Short mmCIF file of C-alpha atoms in Angstrom, two decimals:
data_model
loop_
_atom_site.label_atom_id
_atom_site.label_comp_id
_atom_site.label_asym_id
_atom_site.label_seq_id
_atom_site.Cartn_x
_atom_site.Cartn_y
_atom_site.Cartn_z
CA UNK A 1 104.88 -38.56 -114.26
CA UNK A 2 103.52 -38.16 -110.74
CA UNK A 3 102.15 -41.22 -109.05
CA UNK A 4 98.48 -40.68 -108.55
CA UNK A 5 97.39 -40.63 -104.62
CA UNK A 6 95.20 -43.89 -105.69
CA UNK A 7 98.51 -45.88 -107.13
CA UNK A 8 99.90 -45.05 -103.96
CA UNK A 9 97.32 -45.59 -101.26
CA UNK A 10 97.99 -49.70 -103.26
CA UNK A 11 100.65 -49.88 -102.85
CA UNK A 12 101.02 -49.16 -99.38
CA UNK A 13 98.64 -51.39 -99.21
CA UNK A 14 99.98 -54.06 -100.90
CA UNK A 15 103.35 -53.37 -98.51
CA UNK A 16 101.05 -53.73 -95.85
CA UNK A 17 99.36 -57.06 -96.92
CA UNK A 18 103.01 -58.77 -97.79
CA UNK A 19 104.46 -57.91 -93.67
CA UNK A 20 104.16 -61.61 -92.97
CA UNK A 21 106.79 -62.55 -94.90
CA UNK A 22 109.27 -60.20 -94.30
CA UNK A 23 109.89 -56.49 -93.82
CA UNK A 24 108.85 -55.49 -96.95
CA UNK A 25 109.23 -52.54 -98.64
CA UNK A 26 108.69 -50.06 -101.80
CA UNK A 27 110.96 -48.47 -103.93
CA UNK A 28 109.90 -46.02 -106.18
CA UNK A 29 111.51 -46.89 -109.88
CA UNK A 30 110.25 -46.33 -113.68
CA UNK A 31 106.71 -44.89 -112.46
CA UNK A 32 105.29 -47.67 -110.96
CA UNK A 33 107.30 -49.13 -107.75
CA UNK A 34 109.51 -52.50 -107.33
CA UNK A 35 108.92 -54.88 -103.74
CA UNK A 36 111.81 -55.94 -102.36
CA UNK A 37 112.56 -57.85 -99.26
CA UNK A 38 115.92 -58.23 -97.93
CA UNK A 39 117.39 -56.36 -100.99
CA UNK A 40 115.70 -58.37 -103.52
CA UNK A 41 113.03 -57.21 -105.65
CA UNK A 42 110.23 -59.98 -106.19
CA UNK A 43 107.58 -57.58 -107.03
CA UNK A 44 106.39 -54.92 -108.60
CA UNK A 45 103.20 -52.84 -109.49
CA UNK A 46 102.65 -50.72 -112.71
CA UNK A 47 99.10 -48.77 -112.74
CA UNK A 48 97.69 -50.08 -109.63
CA UNK A 49 98.33 -53.80 -110.87
CA UNK A 50 100.94 -56.19 -108.04
CA UNK A 51 103.19 -58.23 -110.55
CA UNK A 52 105.44 -61.03 -108.50
CA UNK A 53 108.61 -62.17 -109.74
CA UNK A 54 108.42 -66.32 -111.15
CA UNK A 55 110.88 -69.08 -112.34
CA UNK A 56 110.69 -71.82 -114.60
CA UNK A 57 108.79 -73.92 -112.15
CA UNK A 58 106.34 -71.08 -111.11
CA UNK A 59 105.62 -69.31 -113.97
CA UNK A 60 103.22 -72.60 -114.51
CA UNK A 61 100.35 -71.70 -111.95
CA UNK A 62 100.25 -68.32 -113.45
CA UNK A 63 99.66 -69.09 -117.37
CA UNK A 64 97.25 -71.94 -116.24
CA UNK A 65 95.35 -68.97 -114.09
CA UNK A 66 95.02 -66.90 -117.34
CA UNK A 67 97.45 -64.37 -115.63
CA UNK A 68 99.74 -61.99 -117.79
CA UNK A 69 102.92 -61.03 -117.81
CA UNK A 70 103.46 -58.11 -117.43
CA UNK A 71 105.16 -56.10 -120.79
CA UNK A 72 106.67 -52.71 -121.42
CA UNK A 73 107.86 -51.58 -124.71
CA UNK A 74 111.62 -50.00 -125.87
CA UNK A 75 111.82 -48.14 -129.23
CA UNK A 76 108.64 -49.95 -130.89
CA UNK A 77 109.52 -53.50 -129.02
CA UNK A 78 107.67 -54.71 -126.27
CA UNK A 79 109.91 -57.05 -123.68
CA UNK A 80 108.44 -59.53 -121.20
CA UNK A 81 109.46 -59.85 -117.86
CA UNK A 82 109.65 -62.57 -115.90
CA UNK A 83 106.89 -60.82 -113.69
CA UNK A 84 103.38 -62.72 -113.11
CA UNK A 85 99.92 -60.82 -112.85
CA UNK A 86 99.44 -61.44 -108.42
CA UNK A 87 96.00 -63.53 -108.01
CA UNK A 88 93.16 -61.68 -107.20
CA UNK A 89 92.56 -63.78 -103.88
CA UNK A 90 96.38 -62.43 -103.06
CA UNK A 91 95.30 -58.86 -103.08
CA UNK A 92 91.91 -59.99 -100.95
CA UNK A 93 93.40 -62.49 -98.21
CA UNK A 94 96.84 -61.89 -96.08
CA UNK A 95 97.41 -66.06 -96.18
CA UNK A 96 97.06 -66.25 -99.95
CA UNK A 97 99.23 -63.16 -99.96
CA UNK A 98 101.85 -64.80 -98.54
CA UNK A 99 101.50 -67.59 -100.15
CA UNK A 100 102.02 -66.15 -103.83
CA UNK A 101 104.54 -63.50 -102.55
CA UNK A 102 106.87 -66.46 -100.82
CA UNK A 103 106.97 -68.12 -104.10
CA UNK A 104 107.58 -64.73 -105.76
CA UNK A 105 110.63 -64.29 -103.49
CA UNK A 106 112.18 -67.72 -103.71
CA UNK A 107 111.83 -66.82 -107.46
CA UNK A 108 113.96 -63.56 -106.83
CA UNK A 109 116.17 -66.03 -104.61
CA UNK A 110 117.21 -68.76 -107.20
CA UNK A 111 117.41 -65.58 -109.98
CA UNK A 112 119.70 -64.18 -107.68
CA UNK A 113 121.36 -66.82 -107.07
CA UNK A 114 122.63 -67.69 -110.62
CA UNK A 115 123.77 -64.64 -111.44
CA UNK A 116 126.14 -65.02 -108.50
CA UNK A 117 127.27 -67.97 -110.51
CA UNK A 118 128.30 -66.10 -114.16
#
């Protein structure tokens, strides 16, 4: 399914907003976009919604705010990924985005370190 112009503009907006943490880039994948910094995916955009990577520590912050986890269906079964919807204020303020994007990148770094140990 082709990506809409609205989705492309949202992806560009999010990537620009995240530049304070480093050279963030988006990569088209699975009908959405992965958000990457230094080769690590720490966010994803699906249907013009930004989701950020969580770990055991940060997941609580997202749940407390009532934010939803990213889920997808495969063969009639629902799967939940370790990405949660970004808080609305992060999309409206670059300082807030910096805070939340750094948390997500930290969670991605921890996940990558765990994979390397295995």
